[in-house]
Each structure stands twice: as C-alpha cells, then as structure tokens.
CSV table of C-alpha atoms in Angstrom, one decimal:
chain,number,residue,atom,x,y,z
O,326,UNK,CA,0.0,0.0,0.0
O,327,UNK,CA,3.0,2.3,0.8
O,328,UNK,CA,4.7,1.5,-2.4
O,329,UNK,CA,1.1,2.0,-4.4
O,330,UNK,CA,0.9,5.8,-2.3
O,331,UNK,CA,4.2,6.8,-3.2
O,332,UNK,CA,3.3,6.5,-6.8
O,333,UNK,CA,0.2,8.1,-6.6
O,334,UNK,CA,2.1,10.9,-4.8
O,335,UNK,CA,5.2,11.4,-7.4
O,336,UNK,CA,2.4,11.0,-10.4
O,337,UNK,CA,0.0,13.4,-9.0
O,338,UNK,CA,3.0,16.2,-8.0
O,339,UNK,CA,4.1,15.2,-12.2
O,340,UNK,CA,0.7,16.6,-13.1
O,341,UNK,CA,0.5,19.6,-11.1
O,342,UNK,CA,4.5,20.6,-11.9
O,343,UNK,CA,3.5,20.1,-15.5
O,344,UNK,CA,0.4,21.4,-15.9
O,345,UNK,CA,1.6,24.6,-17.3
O,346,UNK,CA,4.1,22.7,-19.7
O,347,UNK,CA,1.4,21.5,-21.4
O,348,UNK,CA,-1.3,22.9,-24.3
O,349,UNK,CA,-4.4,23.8,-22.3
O,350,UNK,CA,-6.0,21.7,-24.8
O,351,UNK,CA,-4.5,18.6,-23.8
O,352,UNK,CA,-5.1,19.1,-20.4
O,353,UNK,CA,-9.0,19.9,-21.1
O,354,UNK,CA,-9.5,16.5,-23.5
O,355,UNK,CA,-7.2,14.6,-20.5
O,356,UNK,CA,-9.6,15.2,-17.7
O,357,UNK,CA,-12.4,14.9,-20.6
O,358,UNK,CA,-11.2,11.6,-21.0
O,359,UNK,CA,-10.8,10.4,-17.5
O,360,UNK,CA,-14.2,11.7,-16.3
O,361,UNK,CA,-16.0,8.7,-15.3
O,362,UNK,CA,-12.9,7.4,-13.8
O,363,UNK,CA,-12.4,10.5,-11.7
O,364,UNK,CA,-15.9,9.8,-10.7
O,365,UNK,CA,-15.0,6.5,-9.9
O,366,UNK,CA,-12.0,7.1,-7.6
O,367,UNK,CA,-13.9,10.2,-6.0
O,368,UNK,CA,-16.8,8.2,-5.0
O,369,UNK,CA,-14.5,5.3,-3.2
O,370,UNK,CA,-12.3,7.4,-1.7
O,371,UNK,CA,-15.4,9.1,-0.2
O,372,UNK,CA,-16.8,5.5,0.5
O,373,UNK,CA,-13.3,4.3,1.6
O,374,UNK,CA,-12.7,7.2,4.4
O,375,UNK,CA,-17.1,6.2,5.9
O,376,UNK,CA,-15.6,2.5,6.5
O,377,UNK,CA,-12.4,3.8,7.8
O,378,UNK,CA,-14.4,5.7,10.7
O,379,UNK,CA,-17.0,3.2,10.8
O,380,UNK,CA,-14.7,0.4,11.6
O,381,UNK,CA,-12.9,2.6,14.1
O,382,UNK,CA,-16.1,3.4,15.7
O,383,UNK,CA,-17.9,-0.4,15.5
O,384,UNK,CA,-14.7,-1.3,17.5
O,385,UNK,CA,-14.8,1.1,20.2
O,386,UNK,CA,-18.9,0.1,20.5
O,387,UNK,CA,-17.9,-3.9,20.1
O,388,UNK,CA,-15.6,-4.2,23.2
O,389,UNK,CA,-17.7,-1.5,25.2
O,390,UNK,CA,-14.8,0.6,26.7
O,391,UNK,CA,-12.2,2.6,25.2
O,392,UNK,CA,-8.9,3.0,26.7
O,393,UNK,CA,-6.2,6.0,26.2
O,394,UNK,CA,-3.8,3.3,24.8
O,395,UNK,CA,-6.7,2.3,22.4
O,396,UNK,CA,-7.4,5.8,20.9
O,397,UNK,CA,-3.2,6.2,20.9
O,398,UNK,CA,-2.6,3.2,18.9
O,399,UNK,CA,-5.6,2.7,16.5
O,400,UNK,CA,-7.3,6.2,16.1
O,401,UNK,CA,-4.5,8.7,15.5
O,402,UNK,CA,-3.9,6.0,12.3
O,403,UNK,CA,-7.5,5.5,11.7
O,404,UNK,CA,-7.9,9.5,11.7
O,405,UNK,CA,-5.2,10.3,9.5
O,406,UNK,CA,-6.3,7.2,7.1
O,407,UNK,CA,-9.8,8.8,7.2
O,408,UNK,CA,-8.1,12.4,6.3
O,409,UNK,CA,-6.3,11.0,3.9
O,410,UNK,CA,-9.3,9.1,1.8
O,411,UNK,CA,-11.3,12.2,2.3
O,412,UNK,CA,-8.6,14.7,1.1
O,413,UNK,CA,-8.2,13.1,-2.5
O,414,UNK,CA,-12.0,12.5,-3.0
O,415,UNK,CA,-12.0,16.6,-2.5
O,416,UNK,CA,-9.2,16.4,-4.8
O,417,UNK,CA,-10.8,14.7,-7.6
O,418,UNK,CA,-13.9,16.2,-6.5
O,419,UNK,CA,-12.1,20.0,-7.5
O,420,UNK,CA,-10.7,18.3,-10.9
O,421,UNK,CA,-14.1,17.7,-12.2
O,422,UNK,CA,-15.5,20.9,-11.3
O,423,UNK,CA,-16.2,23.9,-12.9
O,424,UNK,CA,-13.5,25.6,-10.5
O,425,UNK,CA,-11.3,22.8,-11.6
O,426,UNK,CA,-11.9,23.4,-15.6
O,427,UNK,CA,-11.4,27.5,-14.9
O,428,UNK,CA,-7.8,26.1,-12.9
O,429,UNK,CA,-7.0,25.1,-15.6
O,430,UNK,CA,-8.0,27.6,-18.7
O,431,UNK,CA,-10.4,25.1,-19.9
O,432,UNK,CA,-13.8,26.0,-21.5
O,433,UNK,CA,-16.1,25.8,-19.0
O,434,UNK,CA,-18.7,24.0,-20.8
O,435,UNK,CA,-16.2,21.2,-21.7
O,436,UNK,CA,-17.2,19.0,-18.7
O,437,UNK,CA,-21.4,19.9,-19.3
O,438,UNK,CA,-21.2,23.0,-17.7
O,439,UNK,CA,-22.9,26.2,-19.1
C-alpha cells in the first residue's frame, strides 16, 4: 500500500508541476477523458474514508470501553487514514468541477457545464 501511495504521490505532483508545460488543450481532452474514472475514484475514496471511521467506531462500540492506549494506537492511524481518503476525494472532487476546468483555462462548458 506504501509503495502503491508513493506512486500516486510522485504521479500526482508530475501533473501539477507540469500542468503549465502543457497545451491547455490537452489538459482539457485529459480530464475529458478520465471523467467517469475520476468519478470512480472520487466516489471510493469518499466511501473508503465512511468504513475507515465506521470500523474505528464499530470497535470502540464492540468491546464497550475505550482506553487512552486504544485511541493512541488505533485512532490517530484510523484519523489520519480517514483524512487521507477524504482529502483526494476533494481532490478529484475540484478536478471535475467547474472551478477545476477555470484552474485550468479550460472552456467551461467542456465537462457539461454552461
């Protein structure tokens, strides 16, 4: 999982870096293209980081108690997991938009929007 975020990470700062290296154009029939998996990916990481807190929490309720060591150990993990899900569904979320397509000088009907 660590190898397969470190990629994402080094991929996703590629884009970003280059974004102005490339034709607006390309950019515009890029995200175009990727739509319905942007969709995709933004709808499970925003499913993704509900189980995340929802198996934190259905833990806590199974045993009954929590204990300091419990919330030091599992949460602060759990939490930043849950951030971290959440975080690139916004992400993708922004790409999609018509705030993303104005980011980056694209038309802003080219994604449906008028």
């Amino acid at each position: 999982m660590k190898k397969i975020s470190n990629y994402f990470l080094a991929a996703s700062v590629f884009v970003m870096a280059s974004v102005p290296a490339f034709a607006d154009e390309a950019v515009c029939k890029l995200i175009t293209g990727l739509k319905p998996i942007i969709n995709t990916l933004r709808t499970l990481a925003f499913i993704g980081a509900a189980f995340v807190l929802m198996d934190w929490a259905w833990g806590f309720i199974k045993k009954g108690e929590v204990k300091k060591d419990d919330l030091q150990d599992k949460g602060v993990g759990m939490l930043v997991g849950f951030f971290l899900l959440f975080s690139v569904g916004l992400i993708l979320q922004f790409v999609g938009s018509k705030g993303g397509a104005e980011f980056f000088n694209c038309p802003v009907d080219f994604l449906g929007f008028k």
